[in-house]
mmCIF file of C-alpha atoms in Angstrom:
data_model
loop_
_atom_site.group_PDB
_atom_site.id
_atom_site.type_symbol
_atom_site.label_atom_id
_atom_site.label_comp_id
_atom_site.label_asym_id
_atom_site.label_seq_id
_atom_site.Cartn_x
_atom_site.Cartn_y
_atom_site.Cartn_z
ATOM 1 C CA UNK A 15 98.941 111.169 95.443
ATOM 2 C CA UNK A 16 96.556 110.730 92.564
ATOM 3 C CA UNK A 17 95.224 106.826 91.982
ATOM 4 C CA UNK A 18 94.623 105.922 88.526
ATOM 5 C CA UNK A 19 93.491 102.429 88.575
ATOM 6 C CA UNK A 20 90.849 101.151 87.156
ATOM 7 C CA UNK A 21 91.258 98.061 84.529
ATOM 8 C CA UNK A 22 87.981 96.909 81.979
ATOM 9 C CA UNK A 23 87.529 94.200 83.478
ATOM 10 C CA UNK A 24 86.481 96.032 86.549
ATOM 11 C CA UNK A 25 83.879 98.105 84.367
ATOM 12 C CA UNK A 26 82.343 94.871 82.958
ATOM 13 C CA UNK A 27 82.371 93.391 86.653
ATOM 14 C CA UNK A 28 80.101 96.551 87.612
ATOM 15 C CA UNK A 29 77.764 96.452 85.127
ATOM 16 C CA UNK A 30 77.197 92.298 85.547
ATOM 17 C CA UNK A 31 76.700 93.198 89.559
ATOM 18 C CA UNK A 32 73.853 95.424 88.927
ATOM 19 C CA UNK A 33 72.501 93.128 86.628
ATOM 20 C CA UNK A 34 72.927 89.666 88.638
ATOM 21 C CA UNK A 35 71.508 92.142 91.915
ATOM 22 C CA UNK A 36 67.800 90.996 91.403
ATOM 23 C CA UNK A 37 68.593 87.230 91.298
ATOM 24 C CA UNK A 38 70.746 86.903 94.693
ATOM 25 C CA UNK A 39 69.439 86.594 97.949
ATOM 26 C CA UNK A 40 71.931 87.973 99.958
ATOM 27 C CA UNK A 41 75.299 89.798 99.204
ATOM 28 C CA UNK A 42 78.433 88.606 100.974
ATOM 29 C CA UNK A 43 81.071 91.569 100.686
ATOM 30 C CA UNK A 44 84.489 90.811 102.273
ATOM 31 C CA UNK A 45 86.627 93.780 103.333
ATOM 32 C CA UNK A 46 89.797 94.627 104.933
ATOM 33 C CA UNK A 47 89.866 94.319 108.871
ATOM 34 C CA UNK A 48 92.588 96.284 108.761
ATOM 35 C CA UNK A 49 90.452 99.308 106.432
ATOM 36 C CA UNK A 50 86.757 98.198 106.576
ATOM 37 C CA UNK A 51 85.313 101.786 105.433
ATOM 38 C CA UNK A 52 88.030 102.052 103.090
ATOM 39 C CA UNK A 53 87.841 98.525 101.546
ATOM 40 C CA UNK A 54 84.072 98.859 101.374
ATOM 41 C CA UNK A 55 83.079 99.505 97.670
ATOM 42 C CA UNK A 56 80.691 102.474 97.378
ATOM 43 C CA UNK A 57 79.165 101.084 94.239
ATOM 44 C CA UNK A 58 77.978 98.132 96.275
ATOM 45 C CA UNK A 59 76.232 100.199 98.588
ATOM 46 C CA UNK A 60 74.480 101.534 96.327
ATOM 47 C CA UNK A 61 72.981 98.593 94.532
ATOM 48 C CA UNK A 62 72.055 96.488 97.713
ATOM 49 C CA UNK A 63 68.842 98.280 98.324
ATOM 50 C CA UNK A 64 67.196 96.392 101.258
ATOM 51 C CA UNK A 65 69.302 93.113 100.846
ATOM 52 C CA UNK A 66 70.821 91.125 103.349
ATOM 53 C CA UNK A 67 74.762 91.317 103.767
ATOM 54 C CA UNK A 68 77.471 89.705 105.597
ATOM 55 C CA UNK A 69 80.219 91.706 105.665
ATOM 56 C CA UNK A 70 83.199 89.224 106.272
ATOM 57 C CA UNK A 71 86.107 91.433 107.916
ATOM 58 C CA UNK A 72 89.266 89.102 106.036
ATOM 59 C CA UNK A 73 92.575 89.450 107.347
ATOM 60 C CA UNK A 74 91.486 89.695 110.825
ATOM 61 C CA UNK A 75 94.721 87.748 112.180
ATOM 62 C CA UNK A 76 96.491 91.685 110.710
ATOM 63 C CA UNK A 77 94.739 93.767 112.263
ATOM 64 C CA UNK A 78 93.997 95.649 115.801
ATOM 65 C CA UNK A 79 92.143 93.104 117.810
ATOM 66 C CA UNK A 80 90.229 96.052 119.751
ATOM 67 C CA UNK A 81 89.145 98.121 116.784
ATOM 68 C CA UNK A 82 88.347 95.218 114.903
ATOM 69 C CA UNK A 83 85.638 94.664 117.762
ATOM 70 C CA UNK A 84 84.791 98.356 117.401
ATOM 71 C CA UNK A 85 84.279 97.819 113.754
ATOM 72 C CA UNK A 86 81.683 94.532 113.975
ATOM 73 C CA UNK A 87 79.804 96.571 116.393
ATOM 74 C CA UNK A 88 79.939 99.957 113.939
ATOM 75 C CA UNK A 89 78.475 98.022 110.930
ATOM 76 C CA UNK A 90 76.062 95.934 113.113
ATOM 77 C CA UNK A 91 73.856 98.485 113.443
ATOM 78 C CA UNK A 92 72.434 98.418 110.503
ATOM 79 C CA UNK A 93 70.174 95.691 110.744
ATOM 80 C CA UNK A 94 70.522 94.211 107.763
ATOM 81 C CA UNK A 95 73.881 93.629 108.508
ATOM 82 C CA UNK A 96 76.091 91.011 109.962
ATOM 83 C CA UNK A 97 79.643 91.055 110.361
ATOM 84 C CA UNK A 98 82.034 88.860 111.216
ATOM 85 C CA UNK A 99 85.992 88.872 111.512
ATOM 86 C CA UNK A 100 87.517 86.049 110.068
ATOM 87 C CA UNK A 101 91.392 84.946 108.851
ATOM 88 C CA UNK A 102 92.123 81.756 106.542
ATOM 89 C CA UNK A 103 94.893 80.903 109.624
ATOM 90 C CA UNK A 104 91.271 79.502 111.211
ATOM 91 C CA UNK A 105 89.324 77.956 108.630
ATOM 92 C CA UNK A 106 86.667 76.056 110.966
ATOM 93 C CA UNK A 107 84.396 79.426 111.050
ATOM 94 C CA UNK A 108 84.701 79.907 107.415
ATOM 95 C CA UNK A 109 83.277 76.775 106.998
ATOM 96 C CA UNK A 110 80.199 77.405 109.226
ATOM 97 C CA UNK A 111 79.624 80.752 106.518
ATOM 98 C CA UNK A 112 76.822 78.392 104.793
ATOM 99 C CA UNK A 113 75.181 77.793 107.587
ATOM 100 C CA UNK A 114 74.761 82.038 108.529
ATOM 101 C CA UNK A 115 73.776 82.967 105.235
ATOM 102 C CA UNK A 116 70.998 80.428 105.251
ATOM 103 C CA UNK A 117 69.933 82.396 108.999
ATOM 104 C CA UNK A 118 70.138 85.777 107.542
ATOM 105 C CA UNK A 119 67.391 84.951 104.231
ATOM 106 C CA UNK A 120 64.146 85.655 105.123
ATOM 107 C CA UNK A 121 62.477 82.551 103.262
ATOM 108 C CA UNK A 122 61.567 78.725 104.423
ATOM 109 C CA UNK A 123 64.507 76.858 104.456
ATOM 110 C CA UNK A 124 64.160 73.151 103.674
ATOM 111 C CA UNK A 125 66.057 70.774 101.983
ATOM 112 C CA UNK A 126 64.363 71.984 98.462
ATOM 113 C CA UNK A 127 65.659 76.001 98.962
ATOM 114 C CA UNK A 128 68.709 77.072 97.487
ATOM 115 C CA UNK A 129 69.778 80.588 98.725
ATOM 116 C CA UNK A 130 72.293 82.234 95.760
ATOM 117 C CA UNK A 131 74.713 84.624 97.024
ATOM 118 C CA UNK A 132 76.549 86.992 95.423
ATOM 119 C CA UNK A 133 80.519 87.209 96.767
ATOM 120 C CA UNK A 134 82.520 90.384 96.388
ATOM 121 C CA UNK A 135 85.003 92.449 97.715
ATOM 122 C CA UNK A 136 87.980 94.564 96.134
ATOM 123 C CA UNK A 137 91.323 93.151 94.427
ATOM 124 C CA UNK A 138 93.286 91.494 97.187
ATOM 125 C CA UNK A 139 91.173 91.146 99.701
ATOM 126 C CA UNK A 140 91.298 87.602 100.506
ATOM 127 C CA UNK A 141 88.155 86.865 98.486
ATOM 128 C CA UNK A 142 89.234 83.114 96.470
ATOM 129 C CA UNK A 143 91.215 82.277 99.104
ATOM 130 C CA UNK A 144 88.014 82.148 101.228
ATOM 131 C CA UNK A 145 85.736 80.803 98.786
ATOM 132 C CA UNK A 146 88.072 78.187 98.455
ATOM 133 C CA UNK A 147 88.228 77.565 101.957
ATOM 134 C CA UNK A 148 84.675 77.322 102.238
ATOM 135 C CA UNK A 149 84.255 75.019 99.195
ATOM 136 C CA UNK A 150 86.711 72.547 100.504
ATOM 137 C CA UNK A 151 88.480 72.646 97.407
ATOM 138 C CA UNK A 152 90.452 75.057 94.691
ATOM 139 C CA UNK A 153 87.287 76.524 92.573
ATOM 140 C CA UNK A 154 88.133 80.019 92.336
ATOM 141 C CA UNK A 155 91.857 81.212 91.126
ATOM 142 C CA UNK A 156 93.718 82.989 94.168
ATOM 143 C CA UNK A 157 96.801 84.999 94.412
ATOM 144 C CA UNK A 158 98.944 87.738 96.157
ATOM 145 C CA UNK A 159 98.697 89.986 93.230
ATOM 146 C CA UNK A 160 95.103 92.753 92.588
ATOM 147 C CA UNK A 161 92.916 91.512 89.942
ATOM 148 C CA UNK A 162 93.544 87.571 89.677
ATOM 149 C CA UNK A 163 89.727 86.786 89.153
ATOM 150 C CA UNK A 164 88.507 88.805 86.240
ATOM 151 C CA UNK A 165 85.166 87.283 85.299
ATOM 152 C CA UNK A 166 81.950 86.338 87.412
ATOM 153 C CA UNK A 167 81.549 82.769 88.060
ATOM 154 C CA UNK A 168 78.723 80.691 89.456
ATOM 155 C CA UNK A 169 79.827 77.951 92.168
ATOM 156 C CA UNK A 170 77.700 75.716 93.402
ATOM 157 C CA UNK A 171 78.854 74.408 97.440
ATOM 158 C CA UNK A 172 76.278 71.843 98.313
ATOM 159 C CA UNK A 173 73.919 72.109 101.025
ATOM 160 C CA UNK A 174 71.862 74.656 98.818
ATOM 161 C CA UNK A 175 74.048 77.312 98.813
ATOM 162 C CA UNK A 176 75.379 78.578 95.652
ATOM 163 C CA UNK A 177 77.979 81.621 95.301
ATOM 164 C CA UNK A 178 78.272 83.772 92.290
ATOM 165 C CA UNK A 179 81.787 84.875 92.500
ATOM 166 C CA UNK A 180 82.809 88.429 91.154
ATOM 167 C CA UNK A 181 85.816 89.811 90.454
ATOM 168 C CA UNK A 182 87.388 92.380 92.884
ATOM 169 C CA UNK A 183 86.579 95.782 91.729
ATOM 170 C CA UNK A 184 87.359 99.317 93.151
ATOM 171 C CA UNK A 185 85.493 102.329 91.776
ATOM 172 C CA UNK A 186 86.895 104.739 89.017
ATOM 173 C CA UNK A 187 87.186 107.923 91.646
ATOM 174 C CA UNK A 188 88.673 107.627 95.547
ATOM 175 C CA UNK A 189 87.817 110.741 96.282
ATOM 176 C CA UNK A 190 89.020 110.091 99.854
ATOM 177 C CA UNK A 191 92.686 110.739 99.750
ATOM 178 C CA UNK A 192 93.031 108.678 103.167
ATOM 179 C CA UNK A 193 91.320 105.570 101.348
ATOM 180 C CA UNK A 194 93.601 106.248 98.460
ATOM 181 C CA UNK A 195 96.695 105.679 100.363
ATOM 182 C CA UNK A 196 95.131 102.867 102.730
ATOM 183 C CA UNK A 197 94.022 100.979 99.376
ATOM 184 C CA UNK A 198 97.322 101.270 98.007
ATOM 185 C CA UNK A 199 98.996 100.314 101.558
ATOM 186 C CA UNK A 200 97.247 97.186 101.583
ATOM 187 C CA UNK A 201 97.633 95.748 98.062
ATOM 188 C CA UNK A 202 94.487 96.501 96.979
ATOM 189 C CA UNK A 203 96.062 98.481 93.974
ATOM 190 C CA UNK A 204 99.090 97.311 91.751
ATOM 191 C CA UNK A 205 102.319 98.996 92.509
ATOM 192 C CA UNK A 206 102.605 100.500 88.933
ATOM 193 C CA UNK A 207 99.273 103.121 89.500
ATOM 194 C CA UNK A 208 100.785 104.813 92.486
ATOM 195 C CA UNK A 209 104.173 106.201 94.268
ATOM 196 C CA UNK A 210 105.272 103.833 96.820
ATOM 197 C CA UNK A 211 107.155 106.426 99.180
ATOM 198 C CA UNK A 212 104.130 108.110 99.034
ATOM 199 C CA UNK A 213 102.300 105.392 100.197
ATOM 200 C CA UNK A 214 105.462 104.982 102.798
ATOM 201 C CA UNK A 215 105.495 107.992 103.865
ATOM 202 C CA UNK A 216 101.900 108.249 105.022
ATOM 203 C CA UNK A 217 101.865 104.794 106.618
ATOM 204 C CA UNK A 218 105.108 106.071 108.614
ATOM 205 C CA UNK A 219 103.196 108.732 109.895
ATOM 206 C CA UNK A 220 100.119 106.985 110.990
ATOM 207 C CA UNK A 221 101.990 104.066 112.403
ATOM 208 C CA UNK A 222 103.987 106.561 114.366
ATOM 209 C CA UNK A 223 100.836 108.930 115.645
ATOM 210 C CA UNK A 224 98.522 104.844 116.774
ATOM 211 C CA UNK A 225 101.326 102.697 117.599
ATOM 212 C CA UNK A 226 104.194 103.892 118.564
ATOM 213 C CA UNK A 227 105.370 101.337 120.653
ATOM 214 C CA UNK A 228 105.162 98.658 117.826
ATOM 215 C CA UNK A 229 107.837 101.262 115.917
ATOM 216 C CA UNK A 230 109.875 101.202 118.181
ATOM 217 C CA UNK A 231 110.174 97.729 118.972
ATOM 218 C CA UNK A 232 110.462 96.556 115.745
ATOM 219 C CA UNK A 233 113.246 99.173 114.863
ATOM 220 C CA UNK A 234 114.447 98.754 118.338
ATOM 221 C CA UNK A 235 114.142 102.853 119.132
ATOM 222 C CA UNK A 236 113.699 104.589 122.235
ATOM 223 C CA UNK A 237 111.916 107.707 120.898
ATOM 224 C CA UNK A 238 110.540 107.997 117.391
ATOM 225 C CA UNK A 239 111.122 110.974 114.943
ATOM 226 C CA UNK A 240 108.723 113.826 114.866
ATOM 227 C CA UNK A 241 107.467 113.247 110.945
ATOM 228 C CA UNK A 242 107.533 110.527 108.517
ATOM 229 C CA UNK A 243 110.898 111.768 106.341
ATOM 230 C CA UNK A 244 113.093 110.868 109.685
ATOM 231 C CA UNK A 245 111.065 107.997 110.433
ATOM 232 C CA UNK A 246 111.961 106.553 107.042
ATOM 233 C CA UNK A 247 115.836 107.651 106.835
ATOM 234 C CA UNK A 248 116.003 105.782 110.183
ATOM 235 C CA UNK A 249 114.879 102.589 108.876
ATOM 236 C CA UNK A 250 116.726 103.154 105.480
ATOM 237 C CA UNK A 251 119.814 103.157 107.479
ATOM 238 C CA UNK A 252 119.085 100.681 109.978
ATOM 239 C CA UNK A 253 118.235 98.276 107.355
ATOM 240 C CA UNK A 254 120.718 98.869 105.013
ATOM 241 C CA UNK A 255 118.822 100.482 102.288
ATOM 242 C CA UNK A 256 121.372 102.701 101.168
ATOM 243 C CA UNK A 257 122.244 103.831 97.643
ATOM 244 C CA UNK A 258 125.474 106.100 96.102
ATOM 245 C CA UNK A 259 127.856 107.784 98.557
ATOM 246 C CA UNK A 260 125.619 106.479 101.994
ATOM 247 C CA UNK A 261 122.908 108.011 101.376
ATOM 248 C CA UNK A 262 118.997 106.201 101.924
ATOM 249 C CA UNK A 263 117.034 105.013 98.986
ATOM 250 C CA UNK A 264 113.819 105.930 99.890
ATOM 251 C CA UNK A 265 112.281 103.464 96.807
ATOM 252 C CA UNK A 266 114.061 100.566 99.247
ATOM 253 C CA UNK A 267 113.393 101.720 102.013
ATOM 254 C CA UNK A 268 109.769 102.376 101.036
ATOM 255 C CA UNK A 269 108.838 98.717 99.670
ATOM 256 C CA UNK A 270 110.381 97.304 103.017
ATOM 257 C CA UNK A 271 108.075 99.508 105.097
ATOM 258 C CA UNK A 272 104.838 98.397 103.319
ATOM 259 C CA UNK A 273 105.940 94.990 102.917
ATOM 260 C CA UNK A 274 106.673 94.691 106.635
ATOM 261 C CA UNK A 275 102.532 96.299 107.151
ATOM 262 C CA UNK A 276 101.428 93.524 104.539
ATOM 263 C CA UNK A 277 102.969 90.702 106.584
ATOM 264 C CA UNK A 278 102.397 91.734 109.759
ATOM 265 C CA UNK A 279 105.658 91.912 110.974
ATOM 266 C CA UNK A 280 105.284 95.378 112.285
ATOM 267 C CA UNK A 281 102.531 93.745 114.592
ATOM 268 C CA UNK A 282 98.496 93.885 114.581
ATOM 269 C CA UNK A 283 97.821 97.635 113.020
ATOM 270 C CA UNK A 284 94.537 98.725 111.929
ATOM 271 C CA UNK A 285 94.912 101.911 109.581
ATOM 272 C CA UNK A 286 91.037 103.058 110.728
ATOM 273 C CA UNK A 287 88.637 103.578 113.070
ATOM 274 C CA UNK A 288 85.151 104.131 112.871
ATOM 275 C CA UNK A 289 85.350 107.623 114.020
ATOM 276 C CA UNK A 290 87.991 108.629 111.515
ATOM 277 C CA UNK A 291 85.420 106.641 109.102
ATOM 278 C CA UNK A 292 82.608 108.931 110.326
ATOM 279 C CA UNK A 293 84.638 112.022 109.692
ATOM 280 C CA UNK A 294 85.811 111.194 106.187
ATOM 281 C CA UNK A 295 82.689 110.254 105.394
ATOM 282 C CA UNK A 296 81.399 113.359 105.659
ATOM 283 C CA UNK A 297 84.300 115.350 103.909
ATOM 284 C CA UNK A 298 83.646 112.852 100.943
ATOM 285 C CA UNK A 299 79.509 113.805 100.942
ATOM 286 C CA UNK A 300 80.916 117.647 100.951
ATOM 287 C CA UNK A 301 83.227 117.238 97.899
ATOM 288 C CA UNK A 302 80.428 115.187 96.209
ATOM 289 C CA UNK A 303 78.212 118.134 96.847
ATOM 290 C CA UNK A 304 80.582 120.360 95.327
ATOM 291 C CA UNK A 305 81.427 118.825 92.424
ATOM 292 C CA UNK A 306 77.780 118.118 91.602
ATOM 293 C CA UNK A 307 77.141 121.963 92.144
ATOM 294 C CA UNK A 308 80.051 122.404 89.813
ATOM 295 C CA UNK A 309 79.255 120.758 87.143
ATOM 296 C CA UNK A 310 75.819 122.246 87.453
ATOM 297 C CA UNK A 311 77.057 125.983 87.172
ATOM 298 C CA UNK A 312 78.947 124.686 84.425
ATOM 299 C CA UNK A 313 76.083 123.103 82.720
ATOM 300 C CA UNK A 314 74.280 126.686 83.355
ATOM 301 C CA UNK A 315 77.331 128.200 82.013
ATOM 302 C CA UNK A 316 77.154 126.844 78.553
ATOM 303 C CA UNK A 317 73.568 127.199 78.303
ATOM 304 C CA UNK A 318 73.627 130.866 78.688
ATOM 305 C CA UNK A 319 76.700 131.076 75.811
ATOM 306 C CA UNK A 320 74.986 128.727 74.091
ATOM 307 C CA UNK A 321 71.616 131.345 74.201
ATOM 308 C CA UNK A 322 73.610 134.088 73.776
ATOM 309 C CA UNK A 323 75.296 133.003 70.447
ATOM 310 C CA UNK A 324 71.850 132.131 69.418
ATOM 311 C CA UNK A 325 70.322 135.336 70.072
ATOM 312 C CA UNK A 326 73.525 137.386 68.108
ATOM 313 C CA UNK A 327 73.281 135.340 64.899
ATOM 314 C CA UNK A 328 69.616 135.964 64.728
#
């Protein structure tokens, strides 16, 4: 499945982040518990240099309760990191965030400081519904739908902290194809840049290889199909997702499957682990190396033609 989804907005957001970079004292990214490598934006890894960040693992209430305490542990070992799992369903910690940013700058706090943060995350991650939360009031624009905020916006909360919100952005190439479907899975990307059974039919898979028993209770089976085409004909037809002449729509079927992930019906599924994260991290450092190399030969390439035709008209 190729992901083609990357809006102007996003492009502007980018170019504002490097440029606001110098001015904040700490960066607050919020990711996915449910896909914390695959929610974490590349681009932002690459800008933060030595600064401190909190990454704030949204969702939480979602996701695996054991992996997400693998995860916290995983990204704590950086040291200028500090994660935390959180969930809007428990607001008290949110509001406590002020409070942890002020521990993690490395400056005299006193009742003069004011620590600026920069807030980001990609589309749908929870991000104004947690700013909100930890303003005590509607300042930033929140909704179930990628891309709601679409331009940076300074918020000041009292108590010297001030948030510069950005809009969610993703990155114009997932060259992970695992990301690319865990993205889509969770709403990070809109449902017109990719093919939702397949998007279905990888999270059918997965959900069948880590939790099998939640599959089986919530479809009320005693033994689960051996690949995901089965696995989603069974639902289809247990559910009533049935088209012309009895047979399953797979489009119906499909949206019911990822809706039931995005509520949580199915139960508390992560869709990664930090040793999956580990691997894939180093199949994405050997593609980058490839294409680099590439687009070197190619460069190479043109230069010799390019000699060549020099050295025949002369």
């Amino acid at each position: 499945m190729s992901i083609n989804w990357f809006p102007g907005h996003m492009n502007k957001a980018t170019r504002e982040i490097h440029d606001i970079l110098p001015k904040v004292d700490l960066i607050i990214e919020v990711v996915d518990a449910r896909l914390p490598y695959s929610s974490a934006n590349p681009v932002i890894e690459n800008f933060r240099a030595d600064k401190p960040c909190l990454k704030l693992l949204s969702k939480s209430d979602l996701a695996d309760p054991a992996v997400t305490a693998q995860w916290l542990e995983h990204l704590q070992q950086d040291p200028k990191v500090r994660a935390l799992a959180i969930t809007t369903q428990k607001p008290d910690p949110i509001r406590k965030l002020a409070d942890t940013c002020k521990q993690m700058v490395n400056k005299k706090i006193d009742r003069a400081t004011t620590i600026t943060a920069l807030i980001t995350g990609i589309p749908n991650v929870g991000k104004s519904t947690l700013i909100n939360t930890l303003a005590g009031r509607p300042v930033a624009k929140a909704g179930n739908e990628p891309a709601v905020t679409q331009r940076q916006q300074r918020i000041e909360l009292g108590g010297g902290l001030i948030l510069i919100d950005s809009p969610g952005i993703l990155w114009p190439k997932i060259e992970n194809a695992a990301s690319g479907y865990r993205l889509a899975l969770s709403g990070a990307i809109k449902a017109t840049a990719m093919q939702e059974d397949d998007v279905a039919l990888y999270a059918a898979e997965y959900f069948m290889q880590a939790y099998p028993e939640l599959m089986k209770e919530r479809f009320k089976l005693d033994t689960l199909p051996n690949e995901g085409v089965p696995m989603l004909e069974t639902i289809g037809k247990q559910r009533g997702c049935l088209g012309r002449g009895g047979h399953v729509d797979f489009d119906r079927t499909a949206a019911l499957l990822i809706n039931e992930f995005r509520s949580g019906k199915l139960g508390q599924i992560t869709l990664e682990t930090p040793a999956m994260a580990e691997k894939e991290h180093v199949k994405v450092a050997e593609i980058r190396a490839r294409k680099a190399k590439e687009k070197e030969e190619r460069k190479k390439a043109r230069k010799a033609a390019y000699k060549a035709k020099a050295k025949k008209n002369t």
